[in-house]
Coordinates of C-alpha atoms in Angstrom, one line a residue:
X1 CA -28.7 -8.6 38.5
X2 CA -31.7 -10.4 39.7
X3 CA -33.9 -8.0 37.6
X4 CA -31.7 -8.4 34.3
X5 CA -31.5 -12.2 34.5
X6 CA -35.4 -12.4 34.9
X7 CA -36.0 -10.0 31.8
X8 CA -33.3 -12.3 29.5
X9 CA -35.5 -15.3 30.4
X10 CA -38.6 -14.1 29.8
X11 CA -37.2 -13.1 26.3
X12 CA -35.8 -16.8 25.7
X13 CA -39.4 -18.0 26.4
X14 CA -40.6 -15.5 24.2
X15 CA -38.2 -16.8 21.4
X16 CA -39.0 -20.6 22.3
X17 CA -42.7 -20.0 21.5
X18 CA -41.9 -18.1 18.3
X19 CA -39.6 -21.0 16.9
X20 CA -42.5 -23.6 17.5
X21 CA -44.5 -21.2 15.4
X22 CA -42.1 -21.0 12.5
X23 CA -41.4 -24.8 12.6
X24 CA -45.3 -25.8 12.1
X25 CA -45.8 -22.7 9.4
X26 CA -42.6 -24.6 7.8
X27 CA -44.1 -28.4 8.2
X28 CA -46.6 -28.0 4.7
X29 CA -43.6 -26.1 3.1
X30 CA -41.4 -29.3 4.0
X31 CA -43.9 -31.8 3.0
X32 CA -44.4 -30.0 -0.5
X33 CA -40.6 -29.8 -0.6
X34 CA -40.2 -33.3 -0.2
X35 CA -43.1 -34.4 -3.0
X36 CA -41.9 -32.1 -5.5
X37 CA -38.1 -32.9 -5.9
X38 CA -38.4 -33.1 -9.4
X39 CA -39.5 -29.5 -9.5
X40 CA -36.9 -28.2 -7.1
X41 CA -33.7 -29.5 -9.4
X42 CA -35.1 -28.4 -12.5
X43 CA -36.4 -24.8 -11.0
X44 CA -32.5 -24.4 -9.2
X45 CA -30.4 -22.0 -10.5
X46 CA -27.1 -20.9 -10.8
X47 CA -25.8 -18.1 -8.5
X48 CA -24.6 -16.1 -11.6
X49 CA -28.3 -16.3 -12.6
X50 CA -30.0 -15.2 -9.4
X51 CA -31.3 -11.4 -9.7
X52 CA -30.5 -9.8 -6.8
X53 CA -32.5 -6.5 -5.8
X54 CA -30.3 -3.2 -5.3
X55 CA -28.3 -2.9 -2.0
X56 CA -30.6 -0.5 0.2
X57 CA -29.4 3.0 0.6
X58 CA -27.6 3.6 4.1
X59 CA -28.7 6.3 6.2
X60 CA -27.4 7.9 9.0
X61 CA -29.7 7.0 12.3
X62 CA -30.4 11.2 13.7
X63 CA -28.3 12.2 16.0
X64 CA -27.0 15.5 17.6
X65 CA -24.0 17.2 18.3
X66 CA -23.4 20.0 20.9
X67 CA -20.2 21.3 22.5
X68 CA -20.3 21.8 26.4
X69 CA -19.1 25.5 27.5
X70 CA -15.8 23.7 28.9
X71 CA -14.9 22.8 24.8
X72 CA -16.6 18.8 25.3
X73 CA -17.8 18.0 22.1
X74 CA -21.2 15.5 22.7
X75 CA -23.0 13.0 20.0
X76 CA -26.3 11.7 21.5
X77 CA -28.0 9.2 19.6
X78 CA -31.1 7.4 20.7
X79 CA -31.9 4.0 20.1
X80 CA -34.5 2.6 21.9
X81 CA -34.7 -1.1 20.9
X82 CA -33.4 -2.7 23.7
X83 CA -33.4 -0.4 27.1
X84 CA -29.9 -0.2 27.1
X85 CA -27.6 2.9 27.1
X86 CA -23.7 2.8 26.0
X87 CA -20.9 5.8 25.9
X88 CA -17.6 6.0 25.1
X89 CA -15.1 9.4 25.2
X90 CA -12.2 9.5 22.5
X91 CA -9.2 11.1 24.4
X92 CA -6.6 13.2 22.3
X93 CA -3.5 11.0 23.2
X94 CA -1.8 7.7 22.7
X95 CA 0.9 5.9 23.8
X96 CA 2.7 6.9 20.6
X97 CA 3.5 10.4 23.0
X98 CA 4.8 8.2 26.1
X99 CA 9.1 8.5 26.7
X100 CA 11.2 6.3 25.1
X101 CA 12.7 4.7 28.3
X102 CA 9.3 4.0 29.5
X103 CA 7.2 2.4 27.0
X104 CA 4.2 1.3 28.5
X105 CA 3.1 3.8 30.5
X106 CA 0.3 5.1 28.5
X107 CA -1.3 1.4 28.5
X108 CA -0.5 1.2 32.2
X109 CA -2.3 4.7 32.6
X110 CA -5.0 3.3 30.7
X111 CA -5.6 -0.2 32.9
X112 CA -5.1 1.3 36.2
X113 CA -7.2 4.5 35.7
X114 CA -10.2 2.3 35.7
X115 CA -8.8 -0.6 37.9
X116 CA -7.5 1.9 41.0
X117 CA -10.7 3.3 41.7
X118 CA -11.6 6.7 42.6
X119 CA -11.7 9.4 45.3
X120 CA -15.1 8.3 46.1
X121 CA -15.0 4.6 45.5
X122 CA -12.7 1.6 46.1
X123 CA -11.8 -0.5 43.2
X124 CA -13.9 -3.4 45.4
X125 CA -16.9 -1.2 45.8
X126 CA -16.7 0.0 42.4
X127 CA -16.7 -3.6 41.0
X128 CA -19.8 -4.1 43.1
X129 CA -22.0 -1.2 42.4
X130 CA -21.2 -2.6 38.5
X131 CA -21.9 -5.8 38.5
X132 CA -24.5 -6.2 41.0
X133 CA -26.4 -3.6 38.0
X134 CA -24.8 -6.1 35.3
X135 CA -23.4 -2.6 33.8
X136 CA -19.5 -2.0 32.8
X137 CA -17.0 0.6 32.9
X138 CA -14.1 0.6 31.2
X139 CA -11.0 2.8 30.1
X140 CA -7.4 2.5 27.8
X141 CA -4.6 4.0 26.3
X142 CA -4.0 3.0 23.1
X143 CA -1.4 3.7 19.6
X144 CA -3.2 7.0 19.1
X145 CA -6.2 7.3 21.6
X146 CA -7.4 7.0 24.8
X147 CA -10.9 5.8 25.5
X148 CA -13.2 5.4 28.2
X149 CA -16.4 3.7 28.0
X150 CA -19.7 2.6 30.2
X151 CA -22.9 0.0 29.3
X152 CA -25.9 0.1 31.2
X153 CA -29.6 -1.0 31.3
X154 CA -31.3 2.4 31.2
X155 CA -32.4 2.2 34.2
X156 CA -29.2 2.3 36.3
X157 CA -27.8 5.0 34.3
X158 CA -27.5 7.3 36.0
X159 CA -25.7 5.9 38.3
X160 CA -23.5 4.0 36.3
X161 CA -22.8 7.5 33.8
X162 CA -21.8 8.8 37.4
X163 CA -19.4 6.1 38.3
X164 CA -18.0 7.0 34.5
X165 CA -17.7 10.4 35.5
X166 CA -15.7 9.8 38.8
X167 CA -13.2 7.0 36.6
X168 CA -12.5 10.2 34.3
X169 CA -12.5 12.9 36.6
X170 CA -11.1 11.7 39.3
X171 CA -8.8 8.4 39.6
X172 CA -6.8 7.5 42.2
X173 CA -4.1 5.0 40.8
X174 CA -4.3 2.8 43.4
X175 CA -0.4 1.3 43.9
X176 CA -1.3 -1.7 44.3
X177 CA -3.5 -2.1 41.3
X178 CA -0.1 -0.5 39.5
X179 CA 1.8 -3.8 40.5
X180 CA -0.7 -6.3 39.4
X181 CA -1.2 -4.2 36.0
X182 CA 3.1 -4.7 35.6
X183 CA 2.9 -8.2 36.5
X184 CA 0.2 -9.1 33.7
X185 CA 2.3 -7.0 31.5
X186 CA 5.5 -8.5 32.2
X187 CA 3.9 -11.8 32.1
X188 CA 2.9 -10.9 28.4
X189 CA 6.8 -10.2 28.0
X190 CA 7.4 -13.4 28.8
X191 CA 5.4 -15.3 26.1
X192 CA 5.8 -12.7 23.4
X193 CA 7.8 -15.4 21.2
X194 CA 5.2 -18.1 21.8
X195 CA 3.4 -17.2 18.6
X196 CA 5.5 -16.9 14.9
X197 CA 2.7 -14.9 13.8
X198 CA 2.9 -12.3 16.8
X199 CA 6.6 -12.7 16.1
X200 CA 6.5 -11.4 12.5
X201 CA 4.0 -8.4 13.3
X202 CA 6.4 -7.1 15.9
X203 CA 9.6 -7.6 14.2
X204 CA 7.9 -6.8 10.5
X205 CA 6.9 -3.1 12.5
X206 CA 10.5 -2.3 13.4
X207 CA 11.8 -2.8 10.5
X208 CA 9.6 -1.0 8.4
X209 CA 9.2 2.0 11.2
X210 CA 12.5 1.3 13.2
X211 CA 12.5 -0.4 16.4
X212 CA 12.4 3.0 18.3
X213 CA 9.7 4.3 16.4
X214 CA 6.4 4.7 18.9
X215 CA 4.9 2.6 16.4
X216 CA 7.1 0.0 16.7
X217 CA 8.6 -0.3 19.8
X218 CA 7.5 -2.6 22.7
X219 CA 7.6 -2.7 26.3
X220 CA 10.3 -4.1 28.4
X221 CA 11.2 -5.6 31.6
X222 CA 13.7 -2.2 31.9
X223 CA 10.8 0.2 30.9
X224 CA 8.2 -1.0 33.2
X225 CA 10.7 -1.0 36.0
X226 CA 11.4 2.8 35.5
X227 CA 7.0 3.9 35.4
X228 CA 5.8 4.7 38.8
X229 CA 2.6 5.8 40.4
X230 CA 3.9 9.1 39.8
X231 CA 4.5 9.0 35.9
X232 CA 0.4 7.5 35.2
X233 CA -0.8 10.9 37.3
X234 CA 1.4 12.7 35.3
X235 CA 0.3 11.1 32.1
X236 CA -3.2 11.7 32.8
X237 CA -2.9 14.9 34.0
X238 CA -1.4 16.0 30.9
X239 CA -4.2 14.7 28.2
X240 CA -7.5 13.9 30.4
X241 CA -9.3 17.4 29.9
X242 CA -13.1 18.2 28.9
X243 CA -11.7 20.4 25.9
X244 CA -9.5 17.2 24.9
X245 CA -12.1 14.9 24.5
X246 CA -15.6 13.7 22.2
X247 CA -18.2 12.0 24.2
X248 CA -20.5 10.2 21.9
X249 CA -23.8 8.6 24.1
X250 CA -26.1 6.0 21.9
X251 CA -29.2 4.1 23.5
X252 CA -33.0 3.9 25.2
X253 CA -32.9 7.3 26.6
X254 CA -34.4 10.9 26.4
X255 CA -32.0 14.0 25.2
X256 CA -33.5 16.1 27.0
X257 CA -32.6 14.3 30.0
X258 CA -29.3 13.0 29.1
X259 CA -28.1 16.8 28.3
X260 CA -29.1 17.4 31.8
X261 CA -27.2 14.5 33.0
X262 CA -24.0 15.4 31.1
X263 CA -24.5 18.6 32.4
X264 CA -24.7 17.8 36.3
X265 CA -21.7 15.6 36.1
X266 CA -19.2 17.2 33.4
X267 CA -20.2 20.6 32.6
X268 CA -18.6 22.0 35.7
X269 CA -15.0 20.3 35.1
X270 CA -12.7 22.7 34.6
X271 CA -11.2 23.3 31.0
X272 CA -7.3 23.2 30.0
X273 CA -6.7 26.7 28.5
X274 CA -2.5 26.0 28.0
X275 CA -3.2 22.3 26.4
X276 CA -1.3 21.7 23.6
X277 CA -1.3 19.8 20.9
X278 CA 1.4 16.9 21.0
X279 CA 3.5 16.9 17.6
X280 CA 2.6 13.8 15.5
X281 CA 6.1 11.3 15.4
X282 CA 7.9 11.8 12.1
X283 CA 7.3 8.4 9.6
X284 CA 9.8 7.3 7.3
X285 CA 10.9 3.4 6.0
X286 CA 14.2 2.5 7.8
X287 CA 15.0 -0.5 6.1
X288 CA 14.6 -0.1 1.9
X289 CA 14.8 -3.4 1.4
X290 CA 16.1 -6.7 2.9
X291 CA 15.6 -10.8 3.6
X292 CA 15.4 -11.0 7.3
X293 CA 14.7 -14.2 9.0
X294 CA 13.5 -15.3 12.4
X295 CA 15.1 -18.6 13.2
X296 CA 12.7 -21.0 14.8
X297 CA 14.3 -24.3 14.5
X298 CA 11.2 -26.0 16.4
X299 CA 8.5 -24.9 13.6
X300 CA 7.5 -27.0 10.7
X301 CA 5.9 -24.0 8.5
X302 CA 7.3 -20.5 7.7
X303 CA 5.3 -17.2 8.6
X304 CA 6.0 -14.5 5.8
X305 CA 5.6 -10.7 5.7
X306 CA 6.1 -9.3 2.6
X307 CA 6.1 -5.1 2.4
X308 CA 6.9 -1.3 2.9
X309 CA 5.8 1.7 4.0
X310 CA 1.8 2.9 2.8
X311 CA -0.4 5.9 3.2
X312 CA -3.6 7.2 4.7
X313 CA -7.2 7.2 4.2
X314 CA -7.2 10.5 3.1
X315 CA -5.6 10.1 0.6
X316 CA -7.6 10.7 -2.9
X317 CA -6.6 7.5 -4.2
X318 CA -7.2 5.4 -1.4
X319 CA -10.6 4.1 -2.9
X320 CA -8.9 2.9 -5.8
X321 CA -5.8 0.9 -3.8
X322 CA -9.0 -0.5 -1.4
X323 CA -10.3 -1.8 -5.0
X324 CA -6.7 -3.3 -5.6
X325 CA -7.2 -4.9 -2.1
X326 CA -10.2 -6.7 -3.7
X327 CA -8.5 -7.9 -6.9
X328 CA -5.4 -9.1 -5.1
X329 CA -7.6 -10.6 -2.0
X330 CA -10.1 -13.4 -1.3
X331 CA -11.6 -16.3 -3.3
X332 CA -11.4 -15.8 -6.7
X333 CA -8.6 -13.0 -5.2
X334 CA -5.3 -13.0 -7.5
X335 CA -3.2 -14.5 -4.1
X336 CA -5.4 -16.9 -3.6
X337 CA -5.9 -18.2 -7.1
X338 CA -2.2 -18.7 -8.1
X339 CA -0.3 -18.9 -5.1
X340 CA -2.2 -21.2 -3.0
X341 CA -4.9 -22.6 -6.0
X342 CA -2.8 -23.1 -8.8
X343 CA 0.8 -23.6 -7.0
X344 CA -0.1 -24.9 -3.7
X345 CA 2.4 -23.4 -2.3
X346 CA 0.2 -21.7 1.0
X347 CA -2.2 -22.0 3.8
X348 CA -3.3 -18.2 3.8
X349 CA -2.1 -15.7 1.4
X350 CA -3.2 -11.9 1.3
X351 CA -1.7 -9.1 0.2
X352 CA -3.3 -5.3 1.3
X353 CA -2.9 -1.5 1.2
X354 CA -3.5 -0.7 4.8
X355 CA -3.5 2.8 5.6
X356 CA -4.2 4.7 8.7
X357 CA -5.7 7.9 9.5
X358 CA -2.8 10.5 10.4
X359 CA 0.2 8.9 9.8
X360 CA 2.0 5.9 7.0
X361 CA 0.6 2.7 7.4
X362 CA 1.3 -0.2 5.6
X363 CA 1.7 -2.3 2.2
X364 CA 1.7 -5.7 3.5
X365 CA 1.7 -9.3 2.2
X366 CA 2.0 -12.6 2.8
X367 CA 0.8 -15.5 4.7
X368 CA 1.7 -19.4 6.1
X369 CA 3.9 -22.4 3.6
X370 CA 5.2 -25.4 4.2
X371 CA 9.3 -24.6 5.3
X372 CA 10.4 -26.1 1.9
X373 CA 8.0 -23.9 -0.1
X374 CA 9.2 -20.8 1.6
X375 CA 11.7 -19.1 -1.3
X376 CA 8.8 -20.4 -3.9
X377 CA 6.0 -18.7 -1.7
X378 CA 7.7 -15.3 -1.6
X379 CA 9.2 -15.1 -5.5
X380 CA 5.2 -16.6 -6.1
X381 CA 3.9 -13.3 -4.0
X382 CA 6.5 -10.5 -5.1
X383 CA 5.3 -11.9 -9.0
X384 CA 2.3 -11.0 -8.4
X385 CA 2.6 -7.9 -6.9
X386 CA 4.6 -6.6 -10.2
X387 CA 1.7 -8.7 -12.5
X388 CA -0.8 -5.9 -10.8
X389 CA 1.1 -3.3 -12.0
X390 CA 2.4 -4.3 -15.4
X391 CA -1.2 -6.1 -16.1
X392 CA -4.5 -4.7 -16.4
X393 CA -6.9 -6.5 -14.3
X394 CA -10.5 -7.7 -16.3
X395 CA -13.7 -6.6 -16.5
X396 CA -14.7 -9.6 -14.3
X397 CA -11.6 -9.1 -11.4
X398 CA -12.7 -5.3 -11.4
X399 CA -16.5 -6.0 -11.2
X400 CA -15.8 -8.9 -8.6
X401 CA -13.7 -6.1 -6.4
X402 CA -15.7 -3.4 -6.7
X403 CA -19.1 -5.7 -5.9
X404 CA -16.8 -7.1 -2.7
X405 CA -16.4 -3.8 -1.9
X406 CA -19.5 -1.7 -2.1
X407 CA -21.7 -5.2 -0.5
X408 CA -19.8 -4.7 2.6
X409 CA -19.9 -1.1 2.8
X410 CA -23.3 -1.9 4.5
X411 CA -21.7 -3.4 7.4
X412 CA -20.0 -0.2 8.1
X413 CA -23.3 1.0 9.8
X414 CA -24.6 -2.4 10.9
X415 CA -26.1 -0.8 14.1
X416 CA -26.7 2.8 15.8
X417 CA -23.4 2.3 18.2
X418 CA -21.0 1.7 15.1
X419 CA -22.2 4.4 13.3
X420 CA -22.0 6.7 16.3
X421 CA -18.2 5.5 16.8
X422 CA -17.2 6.6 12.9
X423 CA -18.9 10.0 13.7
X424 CA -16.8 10.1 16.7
X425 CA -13.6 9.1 15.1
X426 CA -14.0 11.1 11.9
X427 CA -14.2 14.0 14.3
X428 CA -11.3 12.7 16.0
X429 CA -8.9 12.6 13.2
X430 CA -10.2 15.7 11.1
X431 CA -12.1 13.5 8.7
X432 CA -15.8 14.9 7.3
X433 CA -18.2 13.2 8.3
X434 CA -19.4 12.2 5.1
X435 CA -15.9 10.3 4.4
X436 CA -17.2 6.9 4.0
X437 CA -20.1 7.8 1.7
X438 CA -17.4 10.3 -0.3
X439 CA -15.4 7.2 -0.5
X440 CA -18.5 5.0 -1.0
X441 CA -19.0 7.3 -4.6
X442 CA -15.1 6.6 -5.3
X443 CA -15.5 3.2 -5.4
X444 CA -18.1 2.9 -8.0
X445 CA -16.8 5.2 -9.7
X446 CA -13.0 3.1 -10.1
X447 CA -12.0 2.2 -13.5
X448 CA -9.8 -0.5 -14.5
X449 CA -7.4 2.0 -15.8
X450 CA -7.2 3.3 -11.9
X451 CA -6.2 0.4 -10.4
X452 CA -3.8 0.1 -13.0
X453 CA -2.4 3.6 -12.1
X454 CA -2.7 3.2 -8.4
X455 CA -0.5 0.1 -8.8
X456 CA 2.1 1.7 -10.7
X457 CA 2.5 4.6 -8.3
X458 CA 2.1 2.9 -4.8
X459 CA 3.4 -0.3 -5.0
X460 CA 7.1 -0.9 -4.9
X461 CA 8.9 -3.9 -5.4
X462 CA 12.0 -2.2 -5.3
X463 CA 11.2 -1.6 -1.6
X464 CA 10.1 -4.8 -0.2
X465 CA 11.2 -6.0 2.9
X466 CA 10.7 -9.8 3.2
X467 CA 10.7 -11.0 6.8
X468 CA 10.3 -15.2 7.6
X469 CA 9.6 -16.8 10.7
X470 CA 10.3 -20.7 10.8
X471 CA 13.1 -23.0 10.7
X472 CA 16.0 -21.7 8.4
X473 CA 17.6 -25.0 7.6
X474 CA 14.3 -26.1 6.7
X475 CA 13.8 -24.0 4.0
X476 CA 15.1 -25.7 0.7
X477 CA 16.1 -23.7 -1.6
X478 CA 17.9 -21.5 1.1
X479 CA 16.7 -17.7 1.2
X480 CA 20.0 -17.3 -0.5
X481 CA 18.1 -17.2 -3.4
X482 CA 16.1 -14.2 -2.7
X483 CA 19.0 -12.3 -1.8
X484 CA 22.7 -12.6 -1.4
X485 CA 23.3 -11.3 1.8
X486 CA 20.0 -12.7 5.0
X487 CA 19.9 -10.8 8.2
X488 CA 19.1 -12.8 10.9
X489 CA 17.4 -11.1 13.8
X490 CA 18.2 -12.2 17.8
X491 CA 14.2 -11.9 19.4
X492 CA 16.0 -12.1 22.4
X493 CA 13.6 -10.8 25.5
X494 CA 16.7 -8.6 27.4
X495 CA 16.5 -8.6 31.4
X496 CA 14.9 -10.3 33.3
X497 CA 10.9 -10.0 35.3
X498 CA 11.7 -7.4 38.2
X499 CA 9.8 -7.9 41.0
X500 CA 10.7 -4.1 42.3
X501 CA 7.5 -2.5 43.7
X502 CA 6.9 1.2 43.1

């Protein structure tokens, strides 16, 4: 620790030094600045005039992939700006394949793995080792992956990639890490209603996917009751295998030497031959339509969600409805312009296709109005949903989108790490690699005409389900007016904290 601190001052004294320099380079600049006013506003221009070189090329940093003889698939990429090393394993499972009478075991499984130690190390001496080397190992479960991941200065990796290794390979659970884990969660239970907006992303979910869906449901006081020690063994056992897993390592180190190091602590883990392949939930809409409401007679504004079901980003069209997403998005965005410029009538509006990558995601819009500008805000939003599709957008609103688009497709690859991570996940989900650049060419290559089509065929207003959060007698006109018959939901946490130890 003592070492780290006395490298990241000697780097703010190095940075010090180099700001004095830039200042008295600037000083002349200033001085010139300050004489020549007159030559400043008439040399100004506007930002439509500026030229503005090409965006560069993006290229992948090198990097190499190798499978380990017990079916590990490895990415090493080094880096060496900074001696640091990072890692991170992608785990085929999810908490999307955890029962349905005990829904947050896969997160639990996640939390304690790394919290409960190992065979060789307490969860005290493990904390040590880590942060006297300022170096972190982590792991989770999450919708449709776990992950484990380590940081370290490179040199204390070794020892901290080892440490990784014995989290992975060989975690004990400890019980009474297990406890604390259910206590945080169930305190989380507790305050899940605090929020409208976490309100109306929960709720919004079930009724799209159904509230047993794995991608909707939640935990509960009665599910966390049932998971024992037992269940997370079980859990891991069941998806924590070499042959079930992508390790991808980026940072200051040698390959030569980190393949050796792979090798002496993972190569000799022993393979599931019999692992199978969970089946993927079935995805359909359950609700077709609908008003729902949340009442929150304490709240002054409404929270809106406005939507239905959506699609993947494999799907060929997907760069023209991420072009949509620009038209209908952001300043100068249609949302923005008519419902909260032109009408007033919101705080935040946005309206999105949201895919994800092996199952439905979402079509989702909305935003934050005033209680008495709720029925206006949603008939504002659901107009322009059908305006996308009934009229073409303009050369400007399609040259604005696609600009948006492409100008942050740099940021897709802003360092080594990130880029490493889509490698990984393309991997993960059966993508090509070359996906983003694929859909990189799709973009530029989106007519007017195409977002016109993709509008048409995707979007249904037919289909919306319009979910508020906020106070319901607030809300003048009443959401009568949007539909003749409001469901109003009870967010009623059932049961009650159980302090039953496992």
């Amino acid at each position: 620790m003592k070492r780290f601190r006395g490298r990241r001052d000697k780097v703010k004294v190095r940075r010090f030094f180099y700001s004095l320099l830039v200042c008295f380079a600037l000083v002349p600049l200033l001085c010139f600045g300050v004489l020549n006013t007159s030559w400043a506003a008439t040399a100004a221009k506007h930002y439509t005039e500026l030229q503005l070189p090409p965006l560069p090329q993006v290229k992948l940093p090198k990097y190499e992939r190798y499978v380990l003889n017990n079916g590990m698939v490895v990415y090493l990429m080094e880096d060496h700006e900074l001696p640091l090393v990072g890692g991170s394993v992608m785990v085929r499972t999810g908490d999307r394949f955890e029962p349905g009478d005990k829904v947050g075991l896969a997160q639990l499984t996640g939390v304690v793995m790394r919290s409960g130690g190992t065979q060789k190390h307490t969860p005290d001496q493990l904390n040590e080792i880590l942060e006297q080397r300022a170096a972190l190992v982590e792991t989770g479960i999450g919708e449709s992956a776990g992950s484990a991941s380590f940081e370290a200065l490179t040199e204390d990796l070794e020892t901290v990639f080892g440490l990784f290794a014995e989290v992975l390979r060989e975690p004990v659970f400890a019980p009474e890490k297990l406890d604390l884990a259910k206590t945080q969660l169930r305190g989380g239970i507790a305050r899940r209603n605090d929020d409208p907006d976490d309100i109306a992303n929960r709720e919004f979910q079930k009724l799209i996917y159904g509230k047993d869906s794995p991608y909707a449901r939640t935990e509960e006081y009665a599910t966390l009751d049932k998971i024992s020690r037992e269940d997370l063994v079980k859990f891991k056992e069941q998806y924590f295998y070499p042959n079930n897993m992508i390790l991808g390592i980026v940072g200051d180190f040698d390959s030569k030497k980190m393949r050796s190091l792979i090798q002496a602590k993972l190569a000799d883990w022993k393979p599931n031959p019999q692992l199978l392949k969970p089946q993927l939930p079935k995805v359909s809409q359950n609700k077709q339509g609908g008003v729902f409401v949340v009442n929150q007679p304490q709240l002054t504004q409404s929270s809106v969600l406005i939507g239905h079901l959506g699609g993947q980003f494999n799907s060929p069209d997907y760069p023209a409805l991420d072009v949509l997403n620009g038209v209908l998005n952001g300043f100068g965005g249609r949302l923005f312009n008519e419902v909260r410029s032109r009408q007033g009538l919101a705080y935040s509006v946005s309206g999105s296709w949201s895919p994800r990558h092996d199952y439905p995601g979402l079509f989702i819009a909305g935003g934050q109005t005033r209680s008495d500008a709720t029925v206006q805000f949603v008939k504002a939003v659901q107009a322009e949903i059908k305006r996308i599709q009934a009229q073409r957008v303009t050369p400007q609103e399609l040259a604005f989108a696609k600009e948006s688009t492409l100008n942050s497709f740099v940021f897709n690859f802003a360092d080594p790490a990130q880029t490493l991570s889509r490698l990984m996940r393309y991997e993960y989900y059966g993508y090509p690699s070359d996906f983003l650049f694929r859909y990189q060419r799709a973009v530029r290559a989106t007519t007017a005409a195409d977002v016109q089509r993709v509008a048409r065929k995707y979007l249904k207003p037919e289909n919306l389900v319009t979910l508020v959060v906020g106070n319901q007698n607030a809300m003048k006109p009443p959401l009568t007016q949007l539909a003749t018959q409001v469901t109003v939901l009870d967010v009623t946490i059932p049961g009650s904290p159980s302090q039953a130890k496992n």
